Coordinates of C-alpha atoms in Angstrom, one line a residue:
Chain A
X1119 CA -16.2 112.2 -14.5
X1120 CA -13.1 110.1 -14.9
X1121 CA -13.6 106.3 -13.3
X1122 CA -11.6 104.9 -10.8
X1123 CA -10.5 101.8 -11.4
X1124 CA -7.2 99.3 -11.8
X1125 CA -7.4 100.7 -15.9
X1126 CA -7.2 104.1 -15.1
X1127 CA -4.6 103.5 -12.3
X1128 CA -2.3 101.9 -15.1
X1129 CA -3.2 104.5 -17.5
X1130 CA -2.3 107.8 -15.0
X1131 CA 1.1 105.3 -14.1
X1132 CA 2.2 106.0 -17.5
X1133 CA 2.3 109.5 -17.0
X1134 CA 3.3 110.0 -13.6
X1135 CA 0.2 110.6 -12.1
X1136 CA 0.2 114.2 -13.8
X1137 CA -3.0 113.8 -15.8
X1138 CA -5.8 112.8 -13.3
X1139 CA -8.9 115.2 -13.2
X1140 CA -9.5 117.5 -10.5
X1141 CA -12.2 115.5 -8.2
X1142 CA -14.3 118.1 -7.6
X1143 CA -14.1 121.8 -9.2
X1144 CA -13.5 124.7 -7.1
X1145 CA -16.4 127.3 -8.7
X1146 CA -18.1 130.9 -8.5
X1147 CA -20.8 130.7 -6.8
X1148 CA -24.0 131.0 -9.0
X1149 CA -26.7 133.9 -7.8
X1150 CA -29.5 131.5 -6.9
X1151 CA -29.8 127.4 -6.0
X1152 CA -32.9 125.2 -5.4
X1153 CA -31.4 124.4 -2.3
X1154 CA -28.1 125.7 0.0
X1155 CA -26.1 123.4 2.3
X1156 CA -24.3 125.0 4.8
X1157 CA -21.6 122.6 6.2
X1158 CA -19.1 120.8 4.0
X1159 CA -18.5 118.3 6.5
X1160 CA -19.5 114.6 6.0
X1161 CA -23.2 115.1 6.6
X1162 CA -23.2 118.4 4.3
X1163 CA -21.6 116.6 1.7
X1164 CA -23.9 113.4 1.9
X1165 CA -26.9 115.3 1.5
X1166 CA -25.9 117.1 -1.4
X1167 CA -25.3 113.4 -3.0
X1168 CA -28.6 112.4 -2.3
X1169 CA -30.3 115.5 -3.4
X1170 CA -29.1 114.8 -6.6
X1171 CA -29.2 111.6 -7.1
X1172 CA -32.0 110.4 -5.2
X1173 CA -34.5 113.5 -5.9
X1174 CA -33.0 115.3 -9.2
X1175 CA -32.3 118.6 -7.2
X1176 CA -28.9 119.4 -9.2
X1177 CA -29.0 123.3 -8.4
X1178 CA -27.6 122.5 -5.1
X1179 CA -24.5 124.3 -3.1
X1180 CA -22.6 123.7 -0.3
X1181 CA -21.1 126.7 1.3
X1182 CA -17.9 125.7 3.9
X1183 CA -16.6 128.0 5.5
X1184 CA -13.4 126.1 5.7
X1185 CA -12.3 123.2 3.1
X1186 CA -14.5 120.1 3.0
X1187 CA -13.5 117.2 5.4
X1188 CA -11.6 119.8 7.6
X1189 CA -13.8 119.4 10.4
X1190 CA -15.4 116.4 12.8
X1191 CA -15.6 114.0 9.6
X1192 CA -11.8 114.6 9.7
X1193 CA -11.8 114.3 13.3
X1194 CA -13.5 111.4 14.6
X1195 CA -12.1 107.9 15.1
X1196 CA -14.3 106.3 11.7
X1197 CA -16.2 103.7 14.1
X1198 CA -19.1 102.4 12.4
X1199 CA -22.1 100.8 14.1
X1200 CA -25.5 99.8 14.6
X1201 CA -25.8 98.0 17.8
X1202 CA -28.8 100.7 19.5
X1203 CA -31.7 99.1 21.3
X1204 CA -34.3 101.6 20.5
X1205 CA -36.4 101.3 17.7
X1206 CA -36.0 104.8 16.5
X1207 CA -32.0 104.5 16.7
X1208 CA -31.7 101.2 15.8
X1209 CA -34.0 101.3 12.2
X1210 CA -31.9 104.4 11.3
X1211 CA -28.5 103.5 11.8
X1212 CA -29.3 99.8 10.3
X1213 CA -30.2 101.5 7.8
X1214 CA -26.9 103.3 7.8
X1215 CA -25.2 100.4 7.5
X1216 CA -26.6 98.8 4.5
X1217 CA -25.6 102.4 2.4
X1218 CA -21.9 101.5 4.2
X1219 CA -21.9 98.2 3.0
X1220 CA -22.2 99.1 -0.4
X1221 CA -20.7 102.8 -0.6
X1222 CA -16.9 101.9 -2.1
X1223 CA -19.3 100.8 -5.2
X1224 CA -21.7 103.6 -5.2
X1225 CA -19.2 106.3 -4.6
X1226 CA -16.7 104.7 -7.9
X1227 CA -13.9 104.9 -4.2
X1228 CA -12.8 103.0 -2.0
X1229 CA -13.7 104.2 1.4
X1230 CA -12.2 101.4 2.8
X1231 CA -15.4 100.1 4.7
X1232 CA -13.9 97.2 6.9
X1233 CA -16.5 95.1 9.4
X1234 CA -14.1 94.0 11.5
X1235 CA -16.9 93.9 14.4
X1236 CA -17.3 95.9 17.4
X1237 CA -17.1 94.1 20.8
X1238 CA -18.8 96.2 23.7
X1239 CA -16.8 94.1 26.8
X1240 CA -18.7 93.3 29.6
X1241 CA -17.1 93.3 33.3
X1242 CA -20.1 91.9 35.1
X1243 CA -22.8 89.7 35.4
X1244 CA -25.9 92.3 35.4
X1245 CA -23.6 94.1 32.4
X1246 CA -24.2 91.0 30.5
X1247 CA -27.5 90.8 31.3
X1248 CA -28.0 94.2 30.1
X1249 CA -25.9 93.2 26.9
X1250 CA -28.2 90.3 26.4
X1251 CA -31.0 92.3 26.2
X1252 CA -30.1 95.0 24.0
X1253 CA -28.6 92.1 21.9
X1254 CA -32.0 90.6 21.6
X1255 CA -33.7 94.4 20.9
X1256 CA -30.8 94.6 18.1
X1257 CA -31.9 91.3 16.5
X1258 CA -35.6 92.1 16.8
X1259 CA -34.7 94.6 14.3
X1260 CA -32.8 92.4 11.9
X1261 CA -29.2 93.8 13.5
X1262 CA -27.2 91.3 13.8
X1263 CA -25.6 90.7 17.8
X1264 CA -23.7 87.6 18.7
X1265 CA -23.0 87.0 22.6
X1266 CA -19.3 85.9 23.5
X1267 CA -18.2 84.3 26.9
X1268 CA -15.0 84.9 28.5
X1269 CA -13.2 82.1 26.9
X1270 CA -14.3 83.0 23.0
X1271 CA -13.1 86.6 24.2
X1272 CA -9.5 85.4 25.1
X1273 CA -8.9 83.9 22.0
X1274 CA -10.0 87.4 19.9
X1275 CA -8.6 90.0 21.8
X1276 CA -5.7 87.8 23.5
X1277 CA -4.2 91.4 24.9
X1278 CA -6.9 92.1 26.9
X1279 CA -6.2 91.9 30.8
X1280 CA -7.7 88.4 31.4
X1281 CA -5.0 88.0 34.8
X1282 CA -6.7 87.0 37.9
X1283 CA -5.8 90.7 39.1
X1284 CA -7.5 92.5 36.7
X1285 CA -9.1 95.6 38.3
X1286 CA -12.2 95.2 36.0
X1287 CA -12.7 91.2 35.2
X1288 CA -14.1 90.6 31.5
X1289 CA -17.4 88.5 31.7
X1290 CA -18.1 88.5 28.1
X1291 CA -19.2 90.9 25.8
X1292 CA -22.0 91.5 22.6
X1293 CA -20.6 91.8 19.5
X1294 CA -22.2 93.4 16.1
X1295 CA -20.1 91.2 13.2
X1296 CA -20.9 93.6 10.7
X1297 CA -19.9 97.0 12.9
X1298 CA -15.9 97.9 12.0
X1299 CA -14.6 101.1 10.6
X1300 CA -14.2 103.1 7.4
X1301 CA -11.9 106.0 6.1
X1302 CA -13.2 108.9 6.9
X1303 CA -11.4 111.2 4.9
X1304 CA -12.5 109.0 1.7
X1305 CA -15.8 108.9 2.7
X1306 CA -16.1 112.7 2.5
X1307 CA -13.9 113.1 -0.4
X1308 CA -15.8 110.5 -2.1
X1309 CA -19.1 112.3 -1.6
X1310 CA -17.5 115.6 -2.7
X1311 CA -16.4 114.1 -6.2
X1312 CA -20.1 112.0 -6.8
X1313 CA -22.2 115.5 -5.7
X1314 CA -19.8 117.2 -8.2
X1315 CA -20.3 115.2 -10.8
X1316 CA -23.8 115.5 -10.3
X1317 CA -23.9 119.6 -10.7
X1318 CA -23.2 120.4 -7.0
X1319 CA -21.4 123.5 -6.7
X1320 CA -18.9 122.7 -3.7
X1321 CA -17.7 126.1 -2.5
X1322 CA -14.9 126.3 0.5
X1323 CA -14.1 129.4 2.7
X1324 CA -16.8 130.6 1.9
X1325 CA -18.6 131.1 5.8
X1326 CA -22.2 132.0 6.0
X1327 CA -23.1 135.6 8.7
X1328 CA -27.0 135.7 8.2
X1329 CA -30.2 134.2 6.6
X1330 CA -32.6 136.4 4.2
X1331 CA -36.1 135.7 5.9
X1332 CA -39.2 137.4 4.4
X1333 CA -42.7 136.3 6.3
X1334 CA -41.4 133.6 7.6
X1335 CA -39.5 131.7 4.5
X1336 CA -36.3 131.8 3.7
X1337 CA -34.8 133.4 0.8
X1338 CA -31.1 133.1 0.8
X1339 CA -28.1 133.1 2.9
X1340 CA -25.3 136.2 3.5
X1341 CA -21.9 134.9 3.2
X1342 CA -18.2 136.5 3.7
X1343 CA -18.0 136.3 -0.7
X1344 CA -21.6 138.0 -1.0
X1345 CA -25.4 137.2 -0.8
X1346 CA -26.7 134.2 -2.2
X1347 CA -30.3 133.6 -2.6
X1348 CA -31.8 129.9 -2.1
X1349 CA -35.1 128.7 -2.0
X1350 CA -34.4 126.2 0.8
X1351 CA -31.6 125.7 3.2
X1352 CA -30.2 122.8 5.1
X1353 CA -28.1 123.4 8.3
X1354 CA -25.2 120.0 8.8
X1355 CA -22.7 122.2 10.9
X1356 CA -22.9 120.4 14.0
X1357 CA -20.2 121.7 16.7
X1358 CA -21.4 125.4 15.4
X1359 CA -24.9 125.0 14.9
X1360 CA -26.2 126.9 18.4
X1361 CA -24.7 129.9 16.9
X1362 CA -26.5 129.5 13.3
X1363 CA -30.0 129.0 15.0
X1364 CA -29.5 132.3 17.1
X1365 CA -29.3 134.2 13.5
X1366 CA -32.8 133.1 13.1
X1367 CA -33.8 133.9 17.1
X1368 CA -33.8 129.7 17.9
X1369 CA -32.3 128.7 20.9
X1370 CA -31.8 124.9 20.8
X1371 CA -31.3 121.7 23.4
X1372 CA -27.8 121.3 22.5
X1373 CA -24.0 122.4 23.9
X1374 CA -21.2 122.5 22.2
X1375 CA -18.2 120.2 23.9
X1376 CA -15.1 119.0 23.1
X1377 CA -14.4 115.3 22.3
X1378 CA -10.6 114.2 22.1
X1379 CA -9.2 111.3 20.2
X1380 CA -5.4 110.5 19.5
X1381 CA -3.7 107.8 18.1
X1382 CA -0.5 106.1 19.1
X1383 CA 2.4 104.9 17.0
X1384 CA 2.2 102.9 14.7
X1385 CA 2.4 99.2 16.0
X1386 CA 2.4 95.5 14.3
X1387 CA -1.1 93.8 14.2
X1388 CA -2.4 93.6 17.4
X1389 CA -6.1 94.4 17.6
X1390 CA -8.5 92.8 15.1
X1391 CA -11.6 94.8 16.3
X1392 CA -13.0 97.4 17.6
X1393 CA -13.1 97.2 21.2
X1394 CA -15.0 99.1 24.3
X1395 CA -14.8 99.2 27.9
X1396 CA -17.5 98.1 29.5
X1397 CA -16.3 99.6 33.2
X1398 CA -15.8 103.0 31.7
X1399 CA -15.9 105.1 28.3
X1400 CA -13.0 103.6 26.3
X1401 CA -12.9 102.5 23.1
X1402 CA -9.9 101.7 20.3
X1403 CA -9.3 99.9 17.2
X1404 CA -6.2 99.4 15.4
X1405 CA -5.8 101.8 11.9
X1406 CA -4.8 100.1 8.8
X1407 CA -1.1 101.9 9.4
X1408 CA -1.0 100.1 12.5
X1409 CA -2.1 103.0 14.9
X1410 CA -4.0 102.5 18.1
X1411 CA -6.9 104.8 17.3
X1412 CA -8.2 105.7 20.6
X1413 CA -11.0 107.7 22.3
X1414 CA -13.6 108.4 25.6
X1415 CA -15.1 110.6 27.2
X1416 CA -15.8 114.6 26.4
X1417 CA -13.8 116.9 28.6
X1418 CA -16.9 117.9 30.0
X1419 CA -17.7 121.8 30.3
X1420 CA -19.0 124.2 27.0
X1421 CA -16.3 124.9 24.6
X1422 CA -15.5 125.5 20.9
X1423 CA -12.0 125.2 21.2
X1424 CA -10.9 122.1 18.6
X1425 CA -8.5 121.5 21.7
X1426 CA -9.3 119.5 24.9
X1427 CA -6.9 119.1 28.2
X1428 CA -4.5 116.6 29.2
X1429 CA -6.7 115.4 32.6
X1430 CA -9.6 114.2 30.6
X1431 CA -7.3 112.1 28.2
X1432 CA -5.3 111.1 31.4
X1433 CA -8.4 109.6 32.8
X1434 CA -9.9 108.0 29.2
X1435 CA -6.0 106.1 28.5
X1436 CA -5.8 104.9 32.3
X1437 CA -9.1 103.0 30.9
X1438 CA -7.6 101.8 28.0
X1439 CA -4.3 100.6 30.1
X1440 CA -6.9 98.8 32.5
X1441 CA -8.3 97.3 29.5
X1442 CA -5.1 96.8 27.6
X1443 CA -2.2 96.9 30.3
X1444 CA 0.5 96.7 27.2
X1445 CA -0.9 100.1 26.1
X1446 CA 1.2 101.5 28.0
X1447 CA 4.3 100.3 26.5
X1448 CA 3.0 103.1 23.0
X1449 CA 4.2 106.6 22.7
X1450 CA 1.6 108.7 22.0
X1451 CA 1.9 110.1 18.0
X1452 CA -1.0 112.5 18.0
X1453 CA -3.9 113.6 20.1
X1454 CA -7.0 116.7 18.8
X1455 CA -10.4 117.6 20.1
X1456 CA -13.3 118.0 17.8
X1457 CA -16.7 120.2 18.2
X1458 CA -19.7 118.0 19.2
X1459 CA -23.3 119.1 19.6
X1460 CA -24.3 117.8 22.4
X1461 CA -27.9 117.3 22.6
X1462 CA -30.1 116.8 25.7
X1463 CA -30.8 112.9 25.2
X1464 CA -27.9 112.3 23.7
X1465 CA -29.8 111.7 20.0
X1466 CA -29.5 113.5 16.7
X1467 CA -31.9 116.2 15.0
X1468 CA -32.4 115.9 11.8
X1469 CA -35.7 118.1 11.2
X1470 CA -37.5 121.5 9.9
X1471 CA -38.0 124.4 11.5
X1472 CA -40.4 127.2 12.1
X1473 CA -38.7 128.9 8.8
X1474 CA -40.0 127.8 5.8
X1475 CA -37.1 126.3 3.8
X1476 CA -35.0 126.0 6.5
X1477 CA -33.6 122.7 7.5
X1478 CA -32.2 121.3 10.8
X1479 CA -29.2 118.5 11.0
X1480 CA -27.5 118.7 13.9
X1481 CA -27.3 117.1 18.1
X1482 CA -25.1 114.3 17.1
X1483 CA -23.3 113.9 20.1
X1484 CA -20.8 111.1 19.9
X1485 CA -21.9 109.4 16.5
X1486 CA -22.2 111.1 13.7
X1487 CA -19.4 109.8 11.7
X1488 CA -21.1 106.3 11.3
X1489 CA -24.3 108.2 10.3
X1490 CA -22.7 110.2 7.9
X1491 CA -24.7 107.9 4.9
X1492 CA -28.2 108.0 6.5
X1493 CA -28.0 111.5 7.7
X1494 CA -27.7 112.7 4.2
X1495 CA -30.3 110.1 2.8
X1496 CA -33.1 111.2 5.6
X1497 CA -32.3 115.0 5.4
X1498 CA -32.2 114.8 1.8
X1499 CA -35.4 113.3 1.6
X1500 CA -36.6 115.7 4.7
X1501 CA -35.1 119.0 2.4
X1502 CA -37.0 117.4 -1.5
X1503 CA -40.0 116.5 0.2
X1504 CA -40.6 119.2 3.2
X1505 CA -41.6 116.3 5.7
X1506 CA -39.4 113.8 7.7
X1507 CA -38.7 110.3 6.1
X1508 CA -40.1 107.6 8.8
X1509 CA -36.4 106.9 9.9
X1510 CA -36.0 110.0 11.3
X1511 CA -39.5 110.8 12.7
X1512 CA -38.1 110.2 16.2
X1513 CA -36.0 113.1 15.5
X1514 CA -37.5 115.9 15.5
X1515 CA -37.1 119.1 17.3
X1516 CA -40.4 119.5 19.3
X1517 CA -39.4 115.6 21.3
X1518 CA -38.0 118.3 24.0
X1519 CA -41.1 119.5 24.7
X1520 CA -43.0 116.6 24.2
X1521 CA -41.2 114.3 26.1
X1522 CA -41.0 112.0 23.8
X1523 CA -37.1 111.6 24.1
X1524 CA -34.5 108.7 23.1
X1525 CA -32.4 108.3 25.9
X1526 CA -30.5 105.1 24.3
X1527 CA -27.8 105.0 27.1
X1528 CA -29.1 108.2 29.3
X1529 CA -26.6 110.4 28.4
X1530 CA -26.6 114.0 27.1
X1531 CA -24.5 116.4 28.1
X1532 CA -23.8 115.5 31.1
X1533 CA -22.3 112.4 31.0
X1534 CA -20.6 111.8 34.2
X1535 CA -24.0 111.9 35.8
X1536 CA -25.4 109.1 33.2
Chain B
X33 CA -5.1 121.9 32.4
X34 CA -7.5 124.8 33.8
X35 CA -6.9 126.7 36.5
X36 CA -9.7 127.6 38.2
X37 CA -10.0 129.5 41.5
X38 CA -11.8 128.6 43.7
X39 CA -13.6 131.8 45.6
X40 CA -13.0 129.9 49.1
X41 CA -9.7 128.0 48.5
X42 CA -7.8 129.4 45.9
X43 CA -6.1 128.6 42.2
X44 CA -6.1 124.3 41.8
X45 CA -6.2 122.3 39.0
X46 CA -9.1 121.2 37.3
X47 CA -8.9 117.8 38.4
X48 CA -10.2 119.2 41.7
X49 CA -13.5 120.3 40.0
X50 CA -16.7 119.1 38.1
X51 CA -18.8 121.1 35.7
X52 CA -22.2 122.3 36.3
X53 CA -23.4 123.6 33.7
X54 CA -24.9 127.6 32.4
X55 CA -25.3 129.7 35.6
X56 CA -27.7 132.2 34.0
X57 CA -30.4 129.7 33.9
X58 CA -33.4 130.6 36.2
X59 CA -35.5 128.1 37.5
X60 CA -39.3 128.7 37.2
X61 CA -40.5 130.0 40.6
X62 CA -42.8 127.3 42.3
X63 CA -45.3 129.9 43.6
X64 CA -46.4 131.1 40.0
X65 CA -48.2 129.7 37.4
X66 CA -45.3 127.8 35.3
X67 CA -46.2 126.6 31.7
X68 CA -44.7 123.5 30.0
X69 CA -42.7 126.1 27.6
X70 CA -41.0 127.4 30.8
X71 CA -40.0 123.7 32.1
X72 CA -38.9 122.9 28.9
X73 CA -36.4 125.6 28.6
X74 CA -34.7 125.9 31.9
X75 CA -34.6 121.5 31.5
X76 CA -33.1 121.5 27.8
X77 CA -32.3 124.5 26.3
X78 CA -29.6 126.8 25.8
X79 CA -27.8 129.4 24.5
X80 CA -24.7 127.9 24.3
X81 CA -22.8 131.2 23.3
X82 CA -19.0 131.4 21.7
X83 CA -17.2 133.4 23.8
X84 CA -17.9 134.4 27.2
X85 CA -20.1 132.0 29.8
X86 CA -20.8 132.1 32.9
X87 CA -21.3 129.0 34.4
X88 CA -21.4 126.6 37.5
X89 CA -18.2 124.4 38.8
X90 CA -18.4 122.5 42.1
X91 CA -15.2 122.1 43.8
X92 CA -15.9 118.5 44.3
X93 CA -12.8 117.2 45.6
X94 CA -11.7 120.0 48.0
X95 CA -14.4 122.3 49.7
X96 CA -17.3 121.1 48.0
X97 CA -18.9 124.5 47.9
X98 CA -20.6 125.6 44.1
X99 CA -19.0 128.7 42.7
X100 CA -19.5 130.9 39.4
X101 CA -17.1 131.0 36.5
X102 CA -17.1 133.4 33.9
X103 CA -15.0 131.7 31.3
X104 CA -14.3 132.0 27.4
X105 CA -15.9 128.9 25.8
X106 CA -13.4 129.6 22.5
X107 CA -9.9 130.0 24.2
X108 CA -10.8 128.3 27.8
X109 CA -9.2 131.6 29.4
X110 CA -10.8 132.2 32.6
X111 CA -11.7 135.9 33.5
X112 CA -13.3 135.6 36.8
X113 CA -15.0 133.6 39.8
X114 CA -17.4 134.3 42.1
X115 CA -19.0 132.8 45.0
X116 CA -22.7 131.6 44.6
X117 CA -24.5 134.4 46.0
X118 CA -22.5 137.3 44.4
X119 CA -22.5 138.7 40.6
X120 CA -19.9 137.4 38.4

């Protein structure tokens, strides 16, 4: 695999840019892999990487039934973040973090990791109390959390609405330094080119119909380009993944909604970090083009349209305006729903299944671009070794009958009741 | 924007209603022996289908009455509503 680097940039200048190697080949499918992905999304991807690199499994596809990076990891708005209060949240996504921190190196490109710190605004004084106390959960864990007061907050986000008639007063706010944002697109197009390298087979429109299942363990997968046989398989489709578990008679605790995002022109500097409303569900940050990348609530009934409404992003931007008032001074440049599974507590899956071989990754509500690195690392590990890693033993599947769930802010998939 | 019709009030924008969820769901009858599994399934799970659901809407800011919708989950397009007590 060809490096990336400021060498080979000058090199490729010389000849226009025509010579560069493909990133990642576009091949047959063999007849048989160790292990089958199904998802080339940002989770699919990630856990091909660490397959191979972290466990040697090389005979590894990923079957997409679209092109890689065409669906949520495309469609989020690249908000990374550990600032969780639970244990079983916050040791995960922590751990997330440190792979972010170092993944432009690890990957050989530049995913354009940025801590720019995210501020979650407070607009009361039992809010900050609240705050206080998941900031101190957050540095029990070794997160790091800084409180900010009103005045610290006027001189970071000066734009704010700090005018004695502000609908919604800011208090203060808790702060993770290190949270910020990252490209998405590179960070899947990064994985792509690493598994690659590593013997991946990375195989686009190619969408899987049904599972081979023989006394209980899998065998392979049926696909629109043929059958495929596998000796394990690893579901990251999440949006879709209700109607893969019904091809092997599960019925799961998740919904599929639609979450919209948009972004506005593109403006001069104007917001260093990541911001969130405190008095509602609002949150923006400004893109490296100089876009306010902006997003809220879901639209809040079942869908799998990659399209939302115009009431429920009425409602999240007359947030953002309360939050921002010169918001509403941008035109709007583009706005697009993505598929989220929404799970009952509001927290991931990433577990087996009653099928031998066959892997669950799915129920990540909101948040699953920022665990894109640690979803792939625990389900890896969960796929190589047939157990769950420690970080995601809080995940698994049977919590809904157990009652052992990880309601972090009390919201699943019905939010405007939380 | 959905239009939804309300079975006592008419067509109104969605920004009249709120959502309420899969109306096929049973709740376990009280007067029977109800297992854990059964709790567990009408609380959290769900078949979630692609295509056509029926489900629950409350017409929160107008009549305030619950209704049935039979809706397509992939195109939004509404076929038909019901009232609570009727089949869809």
């Amino acid at each position: 695999m060809q490096k990336y680097s400021i060498f080979s940039l000058i090199k490729n200048a010389f000849s226009n840019h025509q010579n560069w190697e493909v990133a990642w080949k576009d091949p047959t499918p063999k007849k048989e892999y160790d292990v089958i992905i199904i998802g080339g999304g940002g989770h699919g991807l990630a856990t091909a990487y660490y397959l191979a690199k972290e466990h040697k499994i090389n005979n590894v596809a990923i079957l997409e039934k679209g092109w890689i990076g065409g669906g949520n990891v495309g469609r989020n708005t690249t908000i990374l973040r550990s600032n969780y209060m639970w244990d079983a949240n916050g040791l995960f996504y922590e751990y997330g973090m440190k792979l972010w921190e170092n993944l432009s190196q690890e990957l050989n490109y530049n995913v354009m990791y940025s801590p720019r710190g995210i501020i979650n605004l407070a607009h009361s004084d039992a809010q900050l109390n609240t705050y206080s106390r998941r900031g101190n959960s957050m540095r029990l864990n070794g997160i790091d959390a800084v409180m900010l007061n009103r005045n610290e907050l006027k001189k970071m986000i000066p734009f704010a609405d700090f005018s004695s008639s502000a609908r919604f007063p800011i208090f203060g706010g808790l702060m993770q330094p290190r949270g910020g944002t990252a490209r998405h697109d590179a960070v899947a197009w990064g994985y792509a080119r690493q598994a690659d390298s590593m013997g991946v087979d990375i195989i686009q429109h190619c969408e899987v119909t049904g599972f081979d299942i023989e006394n209980g363990k899998v065998k392979g997968v049926q696909t629109s380009i043929g059958n495929i046989k596998a000796k394990k398989v690893g579901l990251c489709v999440a949006g879709n993944t209700s109607l893969l578990a019904e091809k092997l008679n599960m019925k799961l605790p998740i919904e599929s909604h639609v979450l919209q995002a948009c972004v506005s022109e593109p403006v001069k500097p104007f917001l260093d970090h990541v911001v969130t409303f405190g008095a509602g569900h609002f949150y923006c940050s400004q893109s490296d083009k100089g876009e306010m990348v902006m997003g809220g609530d879901l639209d809040g009934y079942n869908s799998y349209a990659q399209r939302g409404n115009l009431p429920t992003l009425q409602h999240v931007l007359s947030e953002g305006v309360a939050m921002f008032p010169n918001l509403s001074r941008l035109k709007m440049l583009r706005t697009w729903g993505g598929i989220m599974d929404m799970s009952m507590d509001g927290s991931p899956i990433i577990d087996k299944t009653h099928i031998d071989g066959v892997y669950l990754n799915c129920g990540w509500c909101y948040g699953g671009f920022k665990a894109t690195p640690v979803s792939g690392w625990t389900f890896a590990y969960t796929i190589a070794k047939d157990q769950v890693h420690e970080l995601n033993s809080k995940y698994r599947l049977n919590r809904f009958n157990t009652g052992h769930l990880i309601d972090e802010k009390g919201v699943g998939t019905k939010t405007w009741i939380g | 924007m959905l239009e939804i019709k309300c079975p006592y009030c008419g067509k109104r924008s969605q920004n009249e209603f709120s959502y309420g969820g899969d109306a096929s769901l049973k709740r376990p009858q009280l007067e029977k022996e109800i297992s854990d599994k059964d709790w567990d399934d009408f609380v959290y799970f769900r078949s979630n289908p692609r295509g056509k659901h029926s489900e629950l809407w409350h017409h929160v800011a107008g009549c305030r009455q619950w209704f049935k919708v039979l809706r397509n989950t992939a195109t939004h397009e509404i076929f038909k509503t019901a009232k609570i007590n009727e089949e869809l």
